XYZ file of C-alpha atoms in Angstrom:
548
model
C 88.647 145.442 183.855
C 90.387 148.986 185.335
C 87.659 152.037 185.976
C 89.816 155.633 185.032
C 88.893 159.047 185.353
C 90.011 161.781 183.081
C 90.043 165.143 184.865
C 91.258 168.568 183.672
C 91.377 168.004 179.564
C 89.752 169.369 176.348
C 86.921 166.945 175.800
C 85.619 166.539 172.646
C 82.582 164.938 172.765
C 81.235 164.973 169.234
C 77.567 165.125 171.036
C 74.315 166.434 169.424
C 75.187 169.653 170.625
C 79.134 169.506 170.120
C 80.217 170.137 174.064
C 83.415 170.611 174.667
C 83.866 169.436 178.673
C 86.833 168.925 180.702
C 86.075 164.734 182.125
C 85.159 160.977 181.290
C 85.034 158.740 183.236
C 85.133 155.676 182.761
C 82.925 152.182 184.219
C 84.117 149.350 182.674
C 83.455 149.022 178.919
C 81.467 152.353 178.992
C 81.195 155.752 179.594
C 79.884 156.809 182.752
C 79.837 159.669 182.994
C 80.930 163.585 181.401
C 81.137 167.058 182.844
C 83.487 168.932 184.577
C 86.962 168.095 186.421
C 84.714 168.648 190.273
C 82.205 166.714 188.691
C 83.612 163.525 187.588
C 86.236 164.003 190.814
C 82.746 163.778 193.101
C 82.551 160.673 191.825
C 85.663 158.800 191.989
C 86.475 156.461 194.469
C 88.706 153.744 195.328
C 88.188 151.031 192.186
C 89.370 154.371 189.402
C 92.256 155.241 188.467
C 92.951 159.280 188.279
C 94.385 160.383 185.064
C 95.101 164.148 184.949
C 94.976 165.044 181.550
C 96.628 168.253 182.013
C 95.361 170.169 179.329
C 95.423 167.834 176.667
C 92.112 166.962 174.665
C 90.486 163.918 174.660
C 87.726 162.246 171.376
C 86.298 159.596 170.969
C 88.136 156.881 168.784
C 88.908 157.337 165.127
C 86.380 155.154 163.192
C 88.336 154.670 160.040
C 85.084 153.612 157.112
C 86.608 152.936 154.433
C 89.546 151.480 155.159
C 91.477 148.054 154.011
C 92.992 146.351 156.421
C 94.576 143.149 155.826
C 96.225 144.806 152.644
C 97.411 147.525 155.040
C 99.043 144.435 157.178
C 100.353 143.243 154.105
C 102.417 146.336 153.021
C 103.287 146.817 156.175
C 105.948 143.301 155.498
C 106.579 143.533 151.712
C 108.909 146.011 149.967
C 107.721 149.321 149.830
C 107.244 151.184 146.115
C 105.523 154.146 147.438
C 107.040 157.707 146.406
C 109.456 159.568 147.094
C 111.043 156.464 147.944
C 110.672 155.203 144.687
C 110.161 158.293 142.302
C 111.784 157.476 139.096
C 112.220 153.651 137.157
C 115.711 153.428 138.285
C 114.908 153.841 141.971
C 112.394 150.725 141.146
C 114.620 148.954 139.325
C 116.485 148.667 142.506
C 113.923 148.495 145.227
C 113.629 145.154 142.903
C 116.924 144.048 142.914
C 117.507 144.529 146.255
C 114.705 142.296 146.605
C 116.033 139.655 144.628
C 119.089 139.315 146.077
C 117.320 138.032 149.165
C 114.717 135.605 147.462
C 115.094 132.488 146.973
C 114.512 131.310 143.440
C 111.245 130.778 142.222
C 109.997 132.599 145.465
C 107.098 136.186 144.775
C 108.296 139.700 145.200
C 105.571 141.802 146.312
C 105.390 145.182 146.872
C 103.100 148.299 147.473
C 102.404 152.041 146.736
C 104.067 152.208 143.335
C 102.653 155.889 142.092
C 104.073 155.872 138.760
C 102.574 159.312 137.977
C 105.318 160.920 139.615
C 108.113 159.100 138.038
C 110.160 161.340 136.305
C 110.419 159.369 133.158
C 106.666 160.740 132.007
C 105.913 156.767 131.365
C 104.630 153.668 132.464
C 106.486 150.753 133.702
C 107.274 147.836 131.878
C 107.537 144.234 132.963
C 110.837 144.600 130.205
C 111.836 147.654 133.111
C 112.360 144.912 135.838
C 113.359 141.184 133.590
C 116.943 141.732 133.859
C 117.148 142.351 137.678
C 114.294 139.728 138.726
C 115.094 136.260 136.304
C 114.726 134.412 138.695
C 111.708 135.241 140.922
C 108.345 136.585 140.007
C 107.360 140.420 141.266
C 104.157 142.191 141.712
C 104.127 145.581 141.958
C 100.678 147.497 143.692
C 99.622 150.692 142.244
C 99.039 153.071 144.675
C 95.673 153.444 144.345
C 95.068 149.437 144.327
C 93.305 149.045 140.767
C 96.573 148.058 138.702
C 99.226 145.974 139.540
C 103.101 146.070 137.467
C 104.027 142.123 137.010
C 107.409 140.871 135.338
C 107.814 137.992 132.431
C 108.102 134.953 134.865
C 105.015 135.945 136.806
C 102.453 136.206 133.188
C 103.683 132.984 132.337
C 103.228 132.002 135.593
C 99.696 133.587 134.763
C 98.901 132.014 131.146
C 98.685 135.070 129.716
C 100.423 135.862 126.687
C 99.960 138.712 123.999
C 97.137 136.777 122.870
C 95.073 137.053 125.756
C 91.977 139.068 125.553
C 91.210 142.370 127.831
C 88.550 141.245 130.663
C 85.127 142.946 131.346
C 86.092 146.266 133.665
C 89.998 146.012 133.098
C 92.528 145.995 130.485
C 95.977 145.189 129.606
C 98.495 148.194 128.399
C 100.203 146.959 125.504
C 102.568 148.778 123.503
C 102.744 149.571 119.440
C 103.162 145.817 118.723
C 100.004 144.129 120.543
C 102.825 143.266 123.277
C 101.288 142.993 126.761
C 104.085 144.835 128.917
C 103.112 143.090 132.466
C 101.132 146.483 133.147
C 97.265 145.012 134.176
C 94.338 147.481 135.067
C 91.567 147.050 137.547
C 90.100 143.702 136.613
C 92.979 142.155 134.821
C 94.984 142.199 137.651
C 93.093 139.126 138.984
C 94.640 137.575 136.110
C 98.192 138.186 136.915
C 97.988 137.777 140.521
C 97.437 134.656 142.555
C 94.411 134.482 144.297
C 92.211 132.351 145.783
C 89.084 134.186 144.786
C 87.764 134.865 141.573
C 85.995 137.949 141.916
C 85.462 137.917 137.894
C 84.060 141.497 136.973
C 83.046 142.359 140.607
C 86.253 144.656 141.647
C 89.438 144.544 141.628
C 91.450 141.998 143.238
C 94.991 142.130 144.675
C 94.524 139.809 147.317
C 98.003 137.099 147.604
C 97.073 133.311 147.841
C 98.473 133.299 151.178
C 98.734 131.178 153.708
C 96.040 131.730 156.391
C 99.082 132.390 159.220
C 100.434 134.773 157.196
C 96.918 136.366 156.415
C 96.395 136.293 160.689
C 99.875 137.990 160.883
C 99.412 140.794 159.029
C 95.704 141.738 160.685
C 98.178 141.811 163.903
C 99.997 143.495 162.702
C 97.917 146.249 161.268
C 95.928 146.126 164.348
C 98.844 147.443 166.224
C 99.921 150.007 163.912
C 95.925 151.221 164.284
C 95.940 151.529 167.836
C 98.707 153.475 168.123
C 97.300 156.529 166.167
C 93.783 156.179 167.932
C 92.292 153.882 164.899
C 89.494 151.612 167.589
C 87.071 150.399 164.697
C 87.183 149.499 161.168
C 85.032 149.006 157.858
C 86.804 146.426 155.573
C 85.322 147.663 152.660
C 86.195 144.887 150.650
C 85.847 141.175 152.206
C 85.665 138.040 150.630
C 86.121 133.990 151.669
C 89.783 135.011 150.986
C 89.939 137.726 153.754
C 86.764 136.467 156.616
C 88.874 133.249 157.585
C 91.460 135.488 158.619
C 89.394 137.722 160.400
C 87.737 134.687 162.471
C 90.994 133.375 163.250
C 92.819 136.151 163.903
C 90.081 136.815 166.016
C 90.276 133.947 168.151
C 93.944 134.156 169.148
C 93.268 136.774 170.053
C 95.281 139.474 167.670
C 91.724 141.392 165.904
C 92.042 144.082 168.338
C 90.360 146.599 166.172
C 86.977 146.839 165.668
C 85.753 145.644 162.095
C 82.681 145.647 159.782
C 82.750 143.702 157.304
C 81.543 144.450 153.823
C 81.214 141.140 151.452
C 82.220 142.157 147.666
C 79.264 141.472 145.472
C 80.412 138.564 144.447
C 79.171 137.051 147.119
C 75.452 138.103 146.956
C 73.876 134.883 145.677
C 75.187 133.485 148.963
C 73.744 136.164 151.355
C 71.136 136.129 149.274
C 70.873 132.074 150.074
C 71.793 131.983 153.873
C 68.465 134.871 154.344
C 70.842 137.697 155.673
C 69.479 140.665 155.026
C 70.553 142.654 157.529
C 74.138 143.338 159.865
C 74.904 140.405 161.866
C 77.855 139.716 164.190
C 79.055 141.728 167.387
C 81.112 144.858 168.447
C 84.212 143.493 167.515
C 83.872 141.714 164.016
C 80.788 142.107 162.461
C 79.005 141.993 158.620
C 77.896 144.966 157.470
C 76.892 146.843 154.135
C 77.384 145.053 150.584
C 80.219 145.958 148.562
C 79.852 147.087 144.561
C 82.297 148.662 141.950
C 80.997 150.891 139.545
C 84.107 152.604 137.986
C 87.459 152.629 138.560
C 90.012 155.138 139.956
C 91.148 158.542 139.877
C 95.303 157.779 140.100
C 95.152 155.802 137.411
C 92.332 157.494 134.649
C 89.850 154.561 134.921
C 87.528 156.556 137.156
C 83.806 157.173 134.649
C 83.216 160.588 133.786
C 81.521 162.964 130.974
C 84.398 164.114 128.475
C 82.863 167.009 128.516
C 86.415 168.971 128.904
C 90.650 168.204 128.654
C 92.223 165.237 130.301
C 95.747 164.005 130.414
C 96.360 161.612 128.138
C 98.427 159.724 130.295
C 96.062 159.089 132.787
C 92.808 158.777 130.542
C 91.777 155.001 130.079
C 89.180 155.930 127.441
C 86.035 153.260 126.675
C 84.197 154.384 123.539
C 81.175 153.157 124.308
C 81.026 155.554 127.478
C 82.770 158.628 128.515
C 86.487 158.871 130.461
C 87.121 155.184 132.035
C 85.024 152.248 132.375
C 82.333 150.288 134.740
C 83.758 146.642 136.190
C 80.172 145.451 135.201
C 79.441 144.986 131.287
C 75.993 145.840 131.601
C 75.694 148.795 133.128
C 71.380 147.528 133.471
C 72.234 144.680 135.124
C 74.578 146.571 137.832
C 71.279 148.427 138.081
C 69.197 145.566 138.663
C 71.673 144.534 141.317
C 71.990 147.319 143.225
C 67.732 147.701 144.070
C 67.716 143.725 144.552
C 69.565 144.620 147.725
C 67.754 146.726 148.416
C 64.410 144.422 147.956
C 65.992 142.317 150.161
C 66.430 144.930 153.077
C 70.506 145.664 152.690
C 72.712 147.915 153.181
C 75.309 148.956 150.110
C 78.103 150.286 149.583
C 78.932 151.661 146.149
C 82.651 152.252 144.639
C 82.249 155.699 142.528
C 84.617 158.578 141.641
C 83.634 159.808 138.626
C 80.340 162.186 137.758
C 78.486 159.508 134.819
C 79.572 156.808 137.667
C 77.536 158.306 139.884
C 74.680 159.585 137.757
C 74.385 155.484 137.395
C 74.278 154.828 140.386
C 72.131 157.684 141.815
C 69.791 156.924 139.637
C 69.517 152.722 140.498
C 69.300 154.154 144.275
C 66.303 156.174 143.121
C 64.588 153.418 140.729
C 64.930 151.048 144.099
C 63.101 153.825 146.620
C 60.385 154.324 143.763
C 60.114 149.905 143.536
C 60.245 149.427 146.840
C 59.801 152.531 149.344
C 62.336 152.250 152.342
C 63.451 154.565 155.216
C 66.817 154.764 157.120
C 68.455 152.804 154.215
C 71.990 154.745 154.588
C 72.958 153.203 151.827
C 77.140 154.909 150.942
C 79.159 155.995 148.367
C 82.226 155.011 148.804
C 85.169 157.961 148.183
C 82.304 160.414 145.662
C 84.826 162.339 144.571
C 83.928 163.934 142.054
C 80.001 164.775 141.876
C 78.580 167.779 140.032
C 77.152 170.449 142.658
C 73.178 168.922 141.522
C 75.070 165.447 142.424
C 75.306 166.242 145.748
C 71.651 168.008 146.136
C 71.007 164.491 144.854
C 72.822 162.215 147.039
C 71.220 164.728 150.349
C 67.762 163.779 148.939
C 68.015 159.992 148.156
C 69.863 159.757 151.771
C 72.975 158.637 150.903
C 76.208 158.621 152.725
C 79.079 160.002 151.257
C 82.237 157.874 152.821
C 85.327 160.089 151.332
C 89.050 160.105 151.553
C 90.383 163.800 151.155
C 94.044 161.935 152.241
C 93.902 161.623 148.237
C 94.450 165.548 147.575
C 97.236 165.532 149.547
C 99.320 162.831 148.002
C 98.304 162.812 144.798
C 96.358 166.503 144.404
C 99.037 167.528 141.297
C 98.617 164.022 139.538
C 95.090 164.526 139.555
C 95.155 168.215 138.602
C 97.524 166.431 135.647
C 95.272 163.927 134.728
C 91.979 166.053 135.199
C 92.969 169.604 134.456
C 92.538 171.810 137.438
C 88.831 172.676 137.832
C 87.449 169.043 137.872
C 90.437 168.405 140.927
C 89.601 171.243 142.988
C 86.243 170.075 143.445
C 87.069 166.529 144.014
C 86.327 165.457 147.651
C 83.899 168.594 147.856
C 83.051 168.303 151.953
C 82.181 171.216 152.135
C 79.632 171.281 149.661
C 78.297 168.130 151.294
C 78.455 169.385 154.581
C 76.404 172.520 154.014
C 74.209 170.306 152.765
C 73.480 168.568 155.379
C 75.185 165.322 154.910
C 76.586 162.979 157.646
C 80.362 162.997 155.501
C 82.762 160.564 156.514
C 86.122 161.234 156.074
C 88.508 157.703 156.217
C 91.828 156.935 154.654
C 91.168 153.702 152.112
C 94.574 152.197 153.598
C 96.712 151.276 152.267
C 96.494 153.053 148.870
C 96.366 156.150 151.414
C 98.008 156.799 154.789
C 96.718 154.995 157.460
C 97.493 158.213 160.071
C 94.325 160.224 161.236
C 95.896 163.217 161.505
C 97.304 162.816 157.729
C 93.626 162.822 156.464
C 92.802 165.722 158.952
C 95.168 167.630 157.791
C 94.016 167.142 154.185
C 90.210 168.022 154.867
C 91.000 171.321 156.799
C 93.781 172.593 154.545
C 93.337 170.934 150.773
C 97.174 171.580 149.561
C 99.175 169.520 147.773
C 102.411 167.257 148.933
C 104.042 170.481 146.401
C 101.752 173.009 147.833
C 99.300 173.465 145.452
C 95.657 174.298 145.957
C 93.347 171.951 145.606
C 90.235 174.054 146.377
C 90.733 176.130 149.267
C 86.279 176.801 149.276
C 85.817 172.855 149.717
C 87.713 172.841 153.270
C 86.311 172.153 156.516
C 86.829 172.539 159.976
C 88.428 170.643 162.713
C 85.440 169.926 164.963
C 83.652 169.016 161.728
C 86.426 166.668 160.276
C 86.581 165.068 163.432
C 83.283 164.324 163.688
C 83.138 163.568 160.069
C 86.012 160.395 161.522
C 83.404 158.778 164.037
C 80.365 160.420 164.939
C 79.689 160.378 160.940
C 81.362 157.221 160.340
C 79.722 155.436 163.359
C 76.631 156.108 161.364
C 77.816 155.189 158.159
C 77.335 151.264 159.558
C 74.399 151.971 162.170
C 76.761 152.296 164.858
C 76.134 155.651 166.651
C 74.198 154.635 168.660
C 76.789 152.758 170.421
C 80.380 154.455 169.781
C 81.420 157.151 167.923
C 80.516 159.978 170.664
C 81.911 160.688 174.316
C 78.662 160.214 176.015
C 77.198 158.202 178.849
C 76.447 154.639 177.653
C 78.944 154.655 175.243
C 81.495 152.094 174.239
C 84.509 153.449 175.734
C 86.673 153.755 172.806
C 88.937 156.950 173.332
C 92.210 158.720 171.746
C 93.706 160.846 174.072
C 95.896 163.434 171.807
C 99.264 164.489 173.325
C 98.046 167.996 172.666
C 95.696 170.881 173.040
C 94.336 169.742 169.418
C 92.405 172.463 168.836
C 94.818 175.643 169.029
C 97.325 173.129 167.070
C 98.522 175.453 163.651
C 96.547 173.777 160.910
C 100.036 173.034 159.640
C 100.971 171.028 161.944
C 97.791 168.425 162.722
C 99.147 165.842 160.661
C 102.138 165.784 163.214
C 100.685 165.291 166.278
C 100.903 161.992 168.366
C 98.434 159.506 170.654
C 99.431 159.911 174.133
C 96.701 156.899 174.674
C 93.789 154.874 172.806
C 91.327 153.147 175.062
C 88.953 150.262 173.136
C 86.026 149.373 175.281
C 87.481 151.259 178.309
C 90.638 149.055 178.371
C 93.836 151.119 177.876
C 95.844 149.569 174.262
C 97.386 151.841 173.411
C 99.752 153.963 175.906
C 103.145 156.641 174.607
C-alpha cells in the first residue's frame, strides 16, 4: 500500500479544537501525522508520494449516517420519475409508455422519485392513468419519500389486491368516491402490492423488490462507485432485512462493497437478534451491524407523519387517523411499540427510530425516558432518524436524554414548497431545527436519506447553510448553520452516532485515512455555489479509490 503526503492545503481536521492545518501524512491505512507543510515535508522519504494540494481543501471522508445504499443503486438503473423531468401526469404517462415500449410482456416497469405534490394536475395519480399505456406490464412507481407507491391494475391483480382488501395497520390504500382502490398505497400498504421477499408487517415501509442476488450486488456496486466519486467513504443503511444482508455479504466477497457500511436491522428481526444473543455492534470496518431500526410514524411528504392537530394542514397532504392527531403510527398498539424500545434498551442495544412529527416525538422520547428510569444506562446514543418536527421543548428533552438526531436538511430545499403547502409556513420553517440542536450542545447529524433525496453531500451541506427551497422560499433562516458546523455534522458527529468516532470522522493521528480532497478552497466558496463543488480525490483506508 502506498504512502502519501498532502501538503500546501487547507486541512479541516474536525478535531476537538476544529484546527485547520496545511498538511497530512498517510502511512498505509492510517493517518501518521497532521501539521504544517514544513513539518510533514520533513517526514517524507522515498516511500511517500507527495501530493501538492495547491490551496485546495482536504476533509475527513463523508459519513452518510442515513443512506439506503441498495435502493439508491437500484434507482440509478431504473426509470427516473423524479421532478422536474416528471412534473405532471402527462409526463408520468410518457415515461411509463416509453418504458413499456422497451419491455417484454409481463416484465415489471419499476421507477423511483415521483413527487405528485409538484404536479400541475393538483391530484394524486391513479392506476387508470397507467392502464391503457401499460396493458401487458405490471408497473410500480415509488414516491420520492419511499413511503408510498403507485401501481397499475395488472400489479394489483398479481398481488391479489382488490376493492375489498382492507387497509393494513400503519398504512392505507387511496380509494375513490365509489370505494375503489386507485392503485396508490401508503406506508405498510406498499408491501401488499410489491413483490417482496420479506414480510415486515407493521415494522415499516417495504419497497425492496424481490431480486436475484446478483442484481442486488450490482445495485450495491453501482451505488458504491457513485458515492466514492462524491466523497462518501462510509454509510449507515437504516433498513436492512434478510433481503439486503445477503447482498452486502456477497458484494463484500466479490470486492464490490467499497464503501464502509453499518447495517441497522429492521425491528421485524428483533426476536432473531435476541435469540442470537447480539447486544452490541458487531463486524469490522467494512461491514458491521449497528443499531436496531424502528419506525414510529410516516413521512412528511405524503402527510403521514404524526403531528398534534393544533394548526391547519393542507387537505391534499393530510392522511388523518381519527384515533390520533394528523398522520399515524406504524404500530397499531403504541404501548407495545414503547415496550419494544424499552426491551431493546434493556438488552444493552442501541436503537434508531424513524420519527418525524411532534406527536410521534413525544411517544419516542417518553419511551426512552421510561427505559432509562427502569434500566439506567450511560452513553446509549439512541438515535432519532429524521427528527424534523420537534418543538423547542422537545429539542431540550433530546439533549437531556442524550439522543442523537440524524437529520436530512436536503428535504428543505427539494420539497420545501410542498412542505409549506401541506403543513403551513410556521411549522415548515421549523423543520430540521439544526441551529437549535447545535446550540443545545446536541451532536446532530447531517445525512441524505438517499434515494429519497440527493445522495451528494454538497447538496445536503448547501441546504443546511442556506435553507432555501428550489423556488427560493425562506425555509427558516434562523435555523441555518455554518459550513464548518455542517462538515462536522457530516463527519465526526456521524461517526459518533454509531460509536465510530475513535476510528474515523476526523483528520487525526491514528485514525483511518478516509479523506476527501475538494477541488476548491471550500471555506471561501460563496454559499450559493456550495452544491456545485466537486471532489478531486477520495481515499478510503489510505487507498486512492477515486481521482478526478
